[in-house]
Coordinates of C-alpha atoms and ligand atoms in Angstrom, one line a residue:
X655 CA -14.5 12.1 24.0
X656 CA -16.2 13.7 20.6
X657 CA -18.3 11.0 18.7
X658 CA -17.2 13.6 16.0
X659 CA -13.7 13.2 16.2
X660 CA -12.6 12.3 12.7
X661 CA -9.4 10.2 13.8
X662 CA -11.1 8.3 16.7
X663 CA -11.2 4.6 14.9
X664 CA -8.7 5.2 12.6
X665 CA -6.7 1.9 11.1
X666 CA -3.1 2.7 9.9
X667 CA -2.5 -0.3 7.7
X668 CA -0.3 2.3 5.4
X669 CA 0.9 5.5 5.7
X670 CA -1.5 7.2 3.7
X671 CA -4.1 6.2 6.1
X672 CA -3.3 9.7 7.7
X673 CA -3.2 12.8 5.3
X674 CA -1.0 14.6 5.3
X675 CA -2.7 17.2 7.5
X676 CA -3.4 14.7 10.2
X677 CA 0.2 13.6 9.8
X678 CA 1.4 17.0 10.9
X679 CA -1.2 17.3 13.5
X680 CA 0.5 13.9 15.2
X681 CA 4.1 15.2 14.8
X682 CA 2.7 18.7 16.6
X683 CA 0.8 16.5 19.7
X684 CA 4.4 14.5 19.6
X685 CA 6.2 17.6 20.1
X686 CA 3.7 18.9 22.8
X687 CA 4.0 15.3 24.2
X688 CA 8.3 15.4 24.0
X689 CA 8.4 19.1 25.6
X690 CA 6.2 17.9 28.3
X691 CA 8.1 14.6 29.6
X692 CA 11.0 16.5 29.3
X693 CA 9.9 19.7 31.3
X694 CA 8.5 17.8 34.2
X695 CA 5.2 19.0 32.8
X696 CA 1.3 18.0 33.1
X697 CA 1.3 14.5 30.7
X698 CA -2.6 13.7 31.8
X699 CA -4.3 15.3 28.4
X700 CA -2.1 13.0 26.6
X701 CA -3.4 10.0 28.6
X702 CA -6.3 7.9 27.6
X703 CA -8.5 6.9 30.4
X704 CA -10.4 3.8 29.3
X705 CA -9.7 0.8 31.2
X706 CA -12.2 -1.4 28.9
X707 CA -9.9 -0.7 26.3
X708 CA -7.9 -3.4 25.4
X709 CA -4.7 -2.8 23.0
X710 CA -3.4 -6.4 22.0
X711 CA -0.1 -6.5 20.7
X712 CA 0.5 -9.5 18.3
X713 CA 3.7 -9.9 16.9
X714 CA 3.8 -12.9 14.4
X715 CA 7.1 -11.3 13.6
X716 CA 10.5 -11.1 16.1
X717 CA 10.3 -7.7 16.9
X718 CA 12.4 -5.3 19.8
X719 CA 11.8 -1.7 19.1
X720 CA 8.7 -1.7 17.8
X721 CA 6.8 -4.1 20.2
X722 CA 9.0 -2.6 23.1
X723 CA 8.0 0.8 21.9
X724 CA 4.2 0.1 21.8
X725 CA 4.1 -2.0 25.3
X726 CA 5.4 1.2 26.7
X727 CA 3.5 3.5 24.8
X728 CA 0.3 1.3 26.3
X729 CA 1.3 1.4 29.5
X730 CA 1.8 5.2 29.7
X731 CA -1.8 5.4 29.1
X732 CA -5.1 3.5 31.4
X733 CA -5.7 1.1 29.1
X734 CA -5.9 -3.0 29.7
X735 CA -2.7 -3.8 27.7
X736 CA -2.4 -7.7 26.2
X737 CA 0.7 -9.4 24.8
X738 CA -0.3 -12.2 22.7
X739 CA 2.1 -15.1 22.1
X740 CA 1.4 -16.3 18.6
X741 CA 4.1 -19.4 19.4
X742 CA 1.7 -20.7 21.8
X743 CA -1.6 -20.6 20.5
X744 CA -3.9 -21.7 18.3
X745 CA -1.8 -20.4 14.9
X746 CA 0.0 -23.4 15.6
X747 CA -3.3 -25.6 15.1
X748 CA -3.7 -23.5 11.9
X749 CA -6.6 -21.2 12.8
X750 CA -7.3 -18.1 10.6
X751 CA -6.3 -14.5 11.7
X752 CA -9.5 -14.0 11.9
X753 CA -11.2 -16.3 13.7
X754 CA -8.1 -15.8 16.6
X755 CA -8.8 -11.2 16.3
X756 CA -12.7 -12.5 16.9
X757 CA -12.3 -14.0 20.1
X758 CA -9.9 -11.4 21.4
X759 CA -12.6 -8.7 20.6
X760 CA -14.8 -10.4 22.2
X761 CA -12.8 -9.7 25.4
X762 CA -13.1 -5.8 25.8
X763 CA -15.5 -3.0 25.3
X764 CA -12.6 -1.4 22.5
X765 CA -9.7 -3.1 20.9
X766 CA -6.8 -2.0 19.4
X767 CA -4.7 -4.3 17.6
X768 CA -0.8 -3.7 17.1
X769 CA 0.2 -6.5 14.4
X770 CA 3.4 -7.5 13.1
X771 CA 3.2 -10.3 10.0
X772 CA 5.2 -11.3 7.4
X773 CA 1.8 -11.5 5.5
X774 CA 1.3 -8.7 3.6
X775 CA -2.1 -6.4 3.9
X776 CA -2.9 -7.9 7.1
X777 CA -4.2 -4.9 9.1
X778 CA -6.6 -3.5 5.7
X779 CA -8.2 -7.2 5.5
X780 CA -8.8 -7.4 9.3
X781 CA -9.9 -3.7 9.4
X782 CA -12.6 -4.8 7.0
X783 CA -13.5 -8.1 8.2
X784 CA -13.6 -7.3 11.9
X785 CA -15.5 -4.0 11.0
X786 CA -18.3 -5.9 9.3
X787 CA -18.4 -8.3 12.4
X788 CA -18.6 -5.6 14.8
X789 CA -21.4 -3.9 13.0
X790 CA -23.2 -7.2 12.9
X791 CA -23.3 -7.4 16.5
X792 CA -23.4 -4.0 17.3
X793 CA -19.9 -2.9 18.4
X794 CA -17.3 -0.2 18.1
X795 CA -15.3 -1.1 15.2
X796 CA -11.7 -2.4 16.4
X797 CA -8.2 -0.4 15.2
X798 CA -6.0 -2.2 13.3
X799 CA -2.4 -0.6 13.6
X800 CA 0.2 -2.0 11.2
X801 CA 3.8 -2.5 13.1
X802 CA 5.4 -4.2 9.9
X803 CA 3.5 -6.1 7.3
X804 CA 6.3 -8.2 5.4
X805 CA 7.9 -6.1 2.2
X806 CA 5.3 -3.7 2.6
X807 CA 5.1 -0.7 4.9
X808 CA 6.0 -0.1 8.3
X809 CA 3.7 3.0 9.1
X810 CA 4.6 3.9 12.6
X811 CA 8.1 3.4 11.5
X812 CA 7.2 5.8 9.2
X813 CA 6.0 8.7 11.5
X814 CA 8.9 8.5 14.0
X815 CA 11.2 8.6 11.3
X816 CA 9.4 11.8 9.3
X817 CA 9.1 13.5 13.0
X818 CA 12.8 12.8 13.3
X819 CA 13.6 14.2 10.6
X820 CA 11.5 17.4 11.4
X821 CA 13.0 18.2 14.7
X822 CA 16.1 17.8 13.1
X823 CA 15.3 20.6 10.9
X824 CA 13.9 22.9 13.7
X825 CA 10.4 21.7 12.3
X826 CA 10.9 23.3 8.9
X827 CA 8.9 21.1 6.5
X828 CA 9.4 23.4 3.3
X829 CA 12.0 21.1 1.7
X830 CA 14.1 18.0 2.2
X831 CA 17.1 16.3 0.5
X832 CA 17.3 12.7 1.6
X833 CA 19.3 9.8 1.0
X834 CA 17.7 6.3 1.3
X835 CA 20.9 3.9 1.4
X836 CA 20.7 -0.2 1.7
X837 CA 18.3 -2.6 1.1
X838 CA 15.4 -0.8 -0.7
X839 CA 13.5 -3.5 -2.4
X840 CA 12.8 -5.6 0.8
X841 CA 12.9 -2.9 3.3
X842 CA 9.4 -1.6 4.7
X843 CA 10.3 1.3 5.9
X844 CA 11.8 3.2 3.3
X845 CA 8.1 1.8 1.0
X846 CA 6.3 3.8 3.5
X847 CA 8.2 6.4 2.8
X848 CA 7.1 7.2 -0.7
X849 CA 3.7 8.5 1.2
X850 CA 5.5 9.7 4.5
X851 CA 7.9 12.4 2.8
X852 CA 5.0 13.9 1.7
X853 CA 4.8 16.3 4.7
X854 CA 7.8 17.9 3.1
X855 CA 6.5 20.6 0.3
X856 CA 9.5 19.4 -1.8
X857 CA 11.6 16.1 -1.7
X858 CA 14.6 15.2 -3.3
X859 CA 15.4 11.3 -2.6
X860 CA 18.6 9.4 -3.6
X861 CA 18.0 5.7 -3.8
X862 CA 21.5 4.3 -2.9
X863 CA 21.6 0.6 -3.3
X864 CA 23.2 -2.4 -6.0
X865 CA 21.2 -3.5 -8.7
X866 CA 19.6 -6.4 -6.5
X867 CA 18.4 -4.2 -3.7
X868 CA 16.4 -1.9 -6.1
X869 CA 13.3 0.0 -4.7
X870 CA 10.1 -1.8 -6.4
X871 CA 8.8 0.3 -9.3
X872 CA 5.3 0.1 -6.9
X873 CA 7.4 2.7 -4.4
X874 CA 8.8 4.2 -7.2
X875 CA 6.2 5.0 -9.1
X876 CA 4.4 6.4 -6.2
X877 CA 7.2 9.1 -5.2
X878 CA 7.0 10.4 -8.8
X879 CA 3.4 10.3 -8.7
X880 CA 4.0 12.5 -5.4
X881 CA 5.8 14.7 -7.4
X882 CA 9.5 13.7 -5.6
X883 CA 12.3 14.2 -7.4
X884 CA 14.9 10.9 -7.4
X885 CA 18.3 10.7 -8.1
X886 CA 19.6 7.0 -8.1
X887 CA 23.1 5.2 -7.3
X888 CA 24.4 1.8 -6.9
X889 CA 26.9 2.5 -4.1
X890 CA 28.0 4.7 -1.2
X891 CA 30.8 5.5 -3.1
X892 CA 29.5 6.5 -6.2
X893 CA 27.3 8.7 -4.3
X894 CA 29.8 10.7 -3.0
X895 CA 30.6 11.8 -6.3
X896 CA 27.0 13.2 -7.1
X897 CA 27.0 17.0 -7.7
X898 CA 24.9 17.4 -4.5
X899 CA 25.4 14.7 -1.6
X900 CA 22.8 15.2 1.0
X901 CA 23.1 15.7 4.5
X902 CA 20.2 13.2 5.9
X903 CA 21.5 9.5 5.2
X904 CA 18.9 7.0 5.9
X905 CA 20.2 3.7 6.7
X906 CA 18.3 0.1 6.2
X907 CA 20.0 -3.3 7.2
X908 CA 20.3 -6.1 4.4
X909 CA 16.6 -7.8 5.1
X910 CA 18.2 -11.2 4.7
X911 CA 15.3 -13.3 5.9
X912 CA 13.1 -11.8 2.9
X913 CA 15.9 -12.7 0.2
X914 CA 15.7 -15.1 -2.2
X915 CA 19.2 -18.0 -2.2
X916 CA 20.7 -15.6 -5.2
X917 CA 20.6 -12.7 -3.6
X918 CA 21.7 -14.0 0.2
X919 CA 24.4 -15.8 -1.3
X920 CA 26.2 -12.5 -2.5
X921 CA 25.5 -11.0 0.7
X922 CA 28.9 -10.2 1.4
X923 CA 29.5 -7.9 -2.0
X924 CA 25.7 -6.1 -1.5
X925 CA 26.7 -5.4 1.8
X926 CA 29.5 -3.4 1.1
X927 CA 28.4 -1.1 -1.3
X928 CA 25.8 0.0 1.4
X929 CA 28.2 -0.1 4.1
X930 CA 29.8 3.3 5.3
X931 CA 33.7 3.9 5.5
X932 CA 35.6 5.3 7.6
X933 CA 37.8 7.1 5.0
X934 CA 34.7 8.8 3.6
X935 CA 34.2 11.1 6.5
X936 CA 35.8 14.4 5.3
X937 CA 33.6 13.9 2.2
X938 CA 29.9 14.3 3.9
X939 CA 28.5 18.1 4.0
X940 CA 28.8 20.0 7.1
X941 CA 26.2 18.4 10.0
X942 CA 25.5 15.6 8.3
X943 CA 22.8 13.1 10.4
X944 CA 22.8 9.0 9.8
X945 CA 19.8 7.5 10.7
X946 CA 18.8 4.1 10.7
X947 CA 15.8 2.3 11.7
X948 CA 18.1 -0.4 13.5
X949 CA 18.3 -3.4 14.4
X950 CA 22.1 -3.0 13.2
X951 CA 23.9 -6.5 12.3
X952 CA 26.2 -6.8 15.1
X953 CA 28.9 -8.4 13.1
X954 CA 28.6 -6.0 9.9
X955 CA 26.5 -3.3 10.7
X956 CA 25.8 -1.0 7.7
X957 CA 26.6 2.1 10.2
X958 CA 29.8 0.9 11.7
X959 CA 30.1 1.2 15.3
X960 CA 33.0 3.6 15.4
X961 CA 30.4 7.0 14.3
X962 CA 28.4 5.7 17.7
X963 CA 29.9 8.6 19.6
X964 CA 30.4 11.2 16.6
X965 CA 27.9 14.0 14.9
X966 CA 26.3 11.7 12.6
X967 CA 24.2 9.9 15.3
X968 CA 20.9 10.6 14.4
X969 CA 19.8 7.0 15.0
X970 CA 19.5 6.6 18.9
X971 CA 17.3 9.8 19.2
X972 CA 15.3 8.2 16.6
X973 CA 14.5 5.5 17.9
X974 CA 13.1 7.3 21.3
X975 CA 11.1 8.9 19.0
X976 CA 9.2 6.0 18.7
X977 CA 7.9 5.9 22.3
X978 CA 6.4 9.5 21.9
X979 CA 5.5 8.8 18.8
X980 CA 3.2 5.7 19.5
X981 CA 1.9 7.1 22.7
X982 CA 0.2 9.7 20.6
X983 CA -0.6 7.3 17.5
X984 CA -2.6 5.6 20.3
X985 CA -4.8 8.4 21.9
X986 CA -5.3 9.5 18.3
X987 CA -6.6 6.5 17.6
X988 CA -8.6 5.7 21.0
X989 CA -10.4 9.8 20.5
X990 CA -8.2 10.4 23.3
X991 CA -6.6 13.6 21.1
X992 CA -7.9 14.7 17.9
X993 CA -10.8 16.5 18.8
X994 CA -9.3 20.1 17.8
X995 CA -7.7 18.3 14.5
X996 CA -9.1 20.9 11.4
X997 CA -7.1 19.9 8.5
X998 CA -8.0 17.9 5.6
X999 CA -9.0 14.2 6.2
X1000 CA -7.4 11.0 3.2
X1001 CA -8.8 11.7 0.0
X1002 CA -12.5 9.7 -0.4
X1003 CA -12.4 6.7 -2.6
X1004 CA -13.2 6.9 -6.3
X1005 CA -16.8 6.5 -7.5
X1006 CA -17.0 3.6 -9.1
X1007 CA -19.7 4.4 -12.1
X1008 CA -18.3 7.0 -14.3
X1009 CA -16.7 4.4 -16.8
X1010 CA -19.8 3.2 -18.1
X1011 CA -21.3 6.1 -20.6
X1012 CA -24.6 5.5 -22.7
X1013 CA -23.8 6.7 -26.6
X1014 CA -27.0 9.1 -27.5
X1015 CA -28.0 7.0 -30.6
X1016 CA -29.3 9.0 -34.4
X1017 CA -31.5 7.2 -36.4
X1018 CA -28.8 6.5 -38.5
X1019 CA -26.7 5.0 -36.1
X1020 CA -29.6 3.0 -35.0
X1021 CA -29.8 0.8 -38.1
X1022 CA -26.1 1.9 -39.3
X1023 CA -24.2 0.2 -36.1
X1024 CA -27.0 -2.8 -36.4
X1025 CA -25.2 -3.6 -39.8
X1026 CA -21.8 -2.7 -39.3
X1027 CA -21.3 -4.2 -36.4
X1028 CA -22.7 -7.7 -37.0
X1029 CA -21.3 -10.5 -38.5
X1030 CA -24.3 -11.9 -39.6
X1031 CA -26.7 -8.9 -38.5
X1032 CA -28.6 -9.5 -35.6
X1033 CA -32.4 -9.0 -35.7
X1034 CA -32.7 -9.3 -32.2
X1035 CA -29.4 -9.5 -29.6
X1036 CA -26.5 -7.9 -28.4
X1037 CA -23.3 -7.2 -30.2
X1038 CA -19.8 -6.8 -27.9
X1039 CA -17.5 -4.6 -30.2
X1040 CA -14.3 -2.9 -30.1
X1041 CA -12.7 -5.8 -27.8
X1042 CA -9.3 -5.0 -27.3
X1043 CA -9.0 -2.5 -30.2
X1044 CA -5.5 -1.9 -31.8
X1045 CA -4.3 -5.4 -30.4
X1046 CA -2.7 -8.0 -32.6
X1047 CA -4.8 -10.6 -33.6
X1048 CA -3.4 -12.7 -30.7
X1049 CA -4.6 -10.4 -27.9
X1050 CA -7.8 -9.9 -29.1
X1051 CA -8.7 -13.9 -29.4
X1052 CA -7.7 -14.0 -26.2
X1053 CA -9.8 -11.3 -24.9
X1054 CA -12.6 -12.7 -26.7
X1055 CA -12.2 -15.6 -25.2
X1056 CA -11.8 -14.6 -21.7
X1057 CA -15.4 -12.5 -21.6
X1058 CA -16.7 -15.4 -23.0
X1059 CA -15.2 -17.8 -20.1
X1060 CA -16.3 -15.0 -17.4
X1061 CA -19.4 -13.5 -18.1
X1062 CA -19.9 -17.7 -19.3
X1063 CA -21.8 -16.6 -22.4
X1064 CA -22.1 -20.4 -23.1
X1065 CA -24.9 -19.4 -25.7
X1066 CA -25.9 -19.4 -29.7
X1067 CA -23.5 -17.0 -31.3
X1068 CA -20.3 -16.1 -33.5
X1069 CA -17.0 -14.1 -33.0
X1070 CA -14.5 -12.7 -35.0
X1071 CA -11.4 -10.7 -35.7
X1072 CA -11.7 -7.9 -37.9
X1073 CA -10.3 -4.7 -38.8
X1074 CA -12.2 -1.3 -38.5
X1075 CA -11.7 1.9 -41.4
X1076 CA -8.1 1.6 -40.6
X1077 CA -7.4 -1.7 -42.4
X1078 CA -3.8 -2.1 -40.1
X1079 CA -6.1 -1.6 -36.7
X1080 CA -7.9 -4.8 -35.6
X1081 CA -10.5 -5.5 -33.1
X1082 CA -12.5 -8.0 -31.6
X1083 CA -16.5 -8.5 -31.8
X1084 CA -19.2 -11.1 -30.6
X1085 CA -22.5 -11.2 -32.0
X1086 CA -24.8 -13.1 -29.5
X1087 CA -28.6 -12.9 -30.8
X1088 CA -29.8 -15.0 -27.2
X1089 CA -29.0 -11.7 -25.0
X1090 CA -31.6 -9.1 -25.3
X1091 CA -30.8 -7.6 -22.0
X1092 CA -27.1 -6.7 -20.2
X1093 CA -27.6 -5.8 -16.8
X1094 CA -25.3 -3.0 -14.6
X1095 CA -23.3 -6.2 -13.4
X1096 CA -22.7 -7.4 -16.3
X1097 CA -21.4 -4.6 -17.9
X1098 CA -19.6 -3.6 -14.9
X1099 CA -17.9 -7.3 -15.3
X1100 CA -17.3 -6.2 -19.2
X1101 CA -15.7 -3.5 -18.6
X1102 CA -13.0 -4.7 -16.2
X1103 CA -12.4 -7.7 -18.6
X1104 CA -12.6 -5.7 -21.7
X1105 CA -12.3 -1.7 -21.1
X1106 CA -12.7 0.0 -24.2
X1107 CA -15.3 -2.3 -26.1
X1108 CA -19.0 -1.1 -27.0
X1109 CA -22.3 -2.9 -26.1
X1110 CA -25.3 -2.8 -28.2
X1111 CA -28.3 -3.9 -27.9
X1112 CA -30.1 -4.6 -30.8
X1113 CA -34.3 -4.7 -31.0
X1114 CA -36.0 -5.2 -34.0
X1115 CA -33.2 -4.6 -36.1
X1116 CA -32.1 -1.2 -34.6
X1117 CA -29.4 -0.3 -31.7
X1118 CA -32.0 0.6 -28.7
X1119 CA -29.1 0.7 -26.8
X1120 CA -25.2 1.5 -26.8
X1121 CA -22.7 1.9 -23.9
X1122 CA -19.0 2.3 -24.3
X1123 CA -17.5 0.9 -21.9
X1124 CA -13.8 2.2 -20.1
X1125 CA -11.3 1.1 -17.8
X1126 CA -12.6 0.8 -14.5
X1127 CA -11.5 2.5 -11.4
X1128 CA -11.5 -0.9 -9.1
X1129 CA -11.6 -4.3 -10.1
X1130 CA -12.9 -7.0 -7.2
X1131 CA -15.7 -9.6 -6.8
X1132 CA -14.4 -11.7 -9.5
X1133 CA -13.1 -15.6 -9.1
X1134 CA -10.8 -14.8 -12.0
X1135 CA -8.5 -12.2 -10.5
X1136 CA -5.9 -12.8 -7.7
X1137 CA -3.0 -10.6 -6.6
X1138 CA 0.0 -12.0 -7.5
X1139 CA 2.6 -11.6 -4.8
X1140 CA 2.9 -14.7 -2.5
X1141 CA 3.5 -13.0 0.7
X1142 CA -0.1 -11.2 0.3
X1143 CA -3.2 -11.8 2.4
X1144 CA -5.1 -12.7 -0.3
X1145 CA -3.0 -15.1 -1.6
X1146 CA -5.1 -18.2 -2.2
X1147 CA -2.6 -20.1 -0.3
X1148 CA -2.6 -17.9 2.9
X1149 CA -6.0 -19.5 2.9
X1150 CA -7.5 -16.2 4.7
X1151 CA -10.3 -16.2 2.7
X1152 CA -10.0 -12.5 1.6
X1153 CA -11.2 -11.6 -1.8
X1154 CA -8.7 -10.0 -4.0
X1155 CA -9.5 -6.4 -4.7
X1156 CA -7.2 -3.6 -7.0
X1157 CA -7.9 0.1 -7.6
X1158 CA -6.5 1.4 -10.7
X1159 CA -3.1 3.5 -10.6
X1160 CA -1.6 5.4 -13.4
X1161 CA -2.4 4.5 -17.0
X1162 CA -3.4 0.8 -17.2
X1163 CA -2.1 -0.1 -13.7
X1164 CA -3.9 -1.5 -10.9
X1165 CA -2.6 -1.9 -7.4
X1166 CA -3.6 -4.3 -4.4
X1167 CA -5.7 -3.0 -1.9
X1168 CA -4.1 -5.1 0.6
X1169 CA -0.3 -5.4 -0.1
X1170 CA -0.2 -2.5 -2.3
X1171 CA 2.0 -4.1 -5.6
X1172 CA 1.0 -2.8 -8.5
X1173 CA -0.1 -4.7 -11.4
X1174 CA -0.5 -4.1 -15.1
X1175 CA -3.9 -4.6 -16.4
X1176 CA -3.7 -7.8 -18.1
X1177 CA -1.6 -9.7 -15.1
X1178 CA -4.6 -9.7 -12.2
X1179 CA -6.2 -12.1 -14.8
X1180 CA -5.8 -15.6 -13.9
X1181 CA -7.6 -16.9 -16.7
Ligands
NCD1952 C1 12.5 -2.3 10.9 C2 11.5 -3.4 10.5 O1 11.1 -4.2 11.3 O2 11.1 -3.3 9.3 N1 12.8 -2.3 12.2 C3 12.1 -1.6 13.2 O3 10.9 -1.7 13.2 N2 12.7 -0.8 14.0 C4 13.7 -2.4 10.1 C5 14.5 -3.7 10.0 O4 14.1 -4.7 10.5 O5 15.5 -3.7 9.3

């Protein structure tokens, strides 16, 4: 196995854990994989050899498919395979996740993890804190693969349903049309697939679902940001009156256990607006495909039983697919394949320093800005100014009070509201003449609570010093933030002990690192 192999190690907690290049290369070693079985033909360089590699599957979540899928998928390959039974262990006597994944790595050479939680941003949080442990002692690094993390992504759903849908286009990935029909909002596995269409070079999704079963704006927002075109409606039959119905119907069940009591309890009316009829069959295009992640409600299935037989069955192949599909996800993962991958890796995090710029200073502006900005000049000090510019005077108090509260400037100083040239634009400033010095943490810390403002530092009456400070590209390492969906790891009350922690998205959004919901700037403030 290549120590150079760039998937070997690889967590998928989300489906943008793989670019897009190394999604294709997993559908093309699926494909090899799928020819093979069928042909009779040689399976061994599929088939990890590693029998001090364990691959755990935890499912904290009922599961068939998925964990039936992935036990197979284990035992294709020589590999110690382990099915934990959350119901009777030690989650019962409340112990962490993590605590429970550290004793099970303790148990093999290499571990894979296949979890399936209702918590959200499980696999990310685990990948991290089990990494760090493992480099403490001096260990390969554990894989974390994510088989369903409550409302938020299902990635190996994901790949088995995009590699579906390219053998069912002769593996033509130039364009698809699909329609994403059910419960959107709760469903995991159409979220991952504002990342997973990507391997098509142009999408057009319809979102087919009531009012109530919305997709997130989070998903939404992503597919647009992918450039994917979306047409929207809130019913099967209003669909079939769009100018161009598609021929790829993409099913989800009604995710009752996620609803809230006002939603389940018009269950009955949701259901049918997602529910296909049998009267509506001469209306879909010529080789039209339903697919469907499944389980199917037995009593009211979404895809009626009748179409089991017909055309339109694209959902039993499907869900084969997700035997091949997780064989290879594994000896990607284990190094076993991936050695002659060339394509482009996930884009590298953003640098984290660029929103802090130093402002050249004149020697006007060096006793100019001393006076201007003060409030009573300060001889010696630093003066925080443009806080929350263009605000109402409400906003900016508040902002002025919340740097003061978390960079606790508890010290001599005064504060005010003012406005700048533009008489009808107001801003906030503080004027504390106890700080001579602002170090990078601090103003790191100042810019996340107050992007925009200026620092000065002022010396012997003159600015020595000015930095404008901007939005930054991650917020994390503060007490004052939290995430604000219930379901997510870092919830306080999962009591997981994992530190909130949000990259910035489009405009003044910042999104989860964990669960993925997106945020605007002023909500990940608790304070
Ligand atoms: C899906 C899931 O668990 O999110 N099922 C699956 O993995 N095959 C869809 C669902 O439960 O509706």
């Amino acid at each position: 196995m290549s120590s150079t192999n760039p998937l070997r190690g690889r967590t998928l907690a989300a489906t943008a854990d793989l670019s897009v290049d190394e999604q294709r290369y997993l559908y093309q070693k699926t494909r090899e994989l799928k020819a093979a079985w069928n042909t009779g033909g040689d399976l061994t360089p599929f088939r990890i050899h590693d029998p001090e590699l364990n691959v755990y599957l935890l499912f904290l979540e009922d599961s068939t498919r998925t964990k039936e899928s992935f036990r197979n998928a284990a035992n294709f390959h020589d590999i110690k395979l382990n099915v934990f039974d959350p119901s009777t262990s030690s989650f019962k006597k409340s112990e962490s996740l993590v605590d429970t994944l550290k004793m099970l790595f303790g148990y093999g050479r290499r571990s894979i993890f296949v979890m399936r939680t209702q918590m959200e941003g499980v696999c990310r949080a685990m990948e991290e804190q089990l990494g760090d442990y493992a480099d403490r002692i001096g260990r390969e690094r554990p894989v974390f693969i994510n088989a369903g993390d409550g409302r938020h992504e299902h990635p190996t759903q994901e790949f088995l349903d995009e590699f579906t849908f390219l053998e069912q286009r002769a593996w033509d990935d130039s364009r698809i049309h699909v329609a994403l029909i059910g419960d959107l909002h709760h469903g995991r596995t159409v979220h991952s697939k504002a990342d997973g269409l990507k391997i098509f070079r142009s999408v057009t999704v319809d979102l087919v679902a009531p009012k109530e079963l919305t997709l997130p704006d989070s998903y939404r927002s992503r597919m647009e940001e992918n450039g994917f075109e979306i047409r929207e409606w809130e019913s099967i039959e209003a669909y079939l009156d769009a100018p161009e119905v598609c021929d790829c119907w993409y099913f989800t069940r009604l995710q009752l256990e996620r609803m809230g009591d006002e939603i389940r309890d018009r269950e009955d009316e949701l259901r049918e607006a997602v529910t296909f009829q049998q009267r509506w069959l001469e209306r879909l295009p010529q080789n039209t495909r339903f697919f469907h992640p499944l389980p199917r409600h037995r009593v009211k299935p979404v895809i009626p039983s009748f179409l089991d037989a017909t055309q339109l069955n694209g959902w039993d192949g499907q869900s084969i697919n997700g035997f091949f599909t997780r064989v290879i996800e594994l000896a990607i993962v284990a190094g076993q394949l991936g050695g002659d991958f060339s394509g482009a890796g996930p884009a590298p995090e953003s640098k984290d320093e660029s929103f802090i710029t130093e402002v050249a200073l004149t020697r006007k502006t060096r006793v100019e800005d001393r006076f201007k900005v003060g409030i009573k000049p300060v001889d010696n000090g630093t003066v925080i100014d443009h806080i929350a510019k263009g605000g109402t005077p409400e906003e900016i108090w508040d902002r002025i009070y919340r740097i003061r509260r978390i960079l606790k400037l508890n010290v001599r100083g005064s504060q005010g509201v003012f406005h700048g040239v533009d008489p009808r634009v107001y801003k906030g400033l503080i004027s504390l003449p106890d700080i001579l010095e602002i170090s990078p943490t601090e103003l790191k810390k100042l810019a996340a609570v107050s992007p925009g403002c200026t620092v000065n530092l002022v010396k012997d009456r003159s600015v020595k010093a000015k930095y404008r400070l901007a939005m930054p590209p991650k917020i994390y390492n503060f007490a004052e933030i939290s995430c604000k969906n219930a379901e997510c790891v870092t919830w306080p009350g999962a009591f997981q002990n994992v530190p909130p922690y949000f990259y910035r998205t489009v405009g003044e959004t910042f999104t989860c690192r964990y669960c993925g919901k997106r945020h605007e700037y002023g909500d990940i403030w608790d304070l």
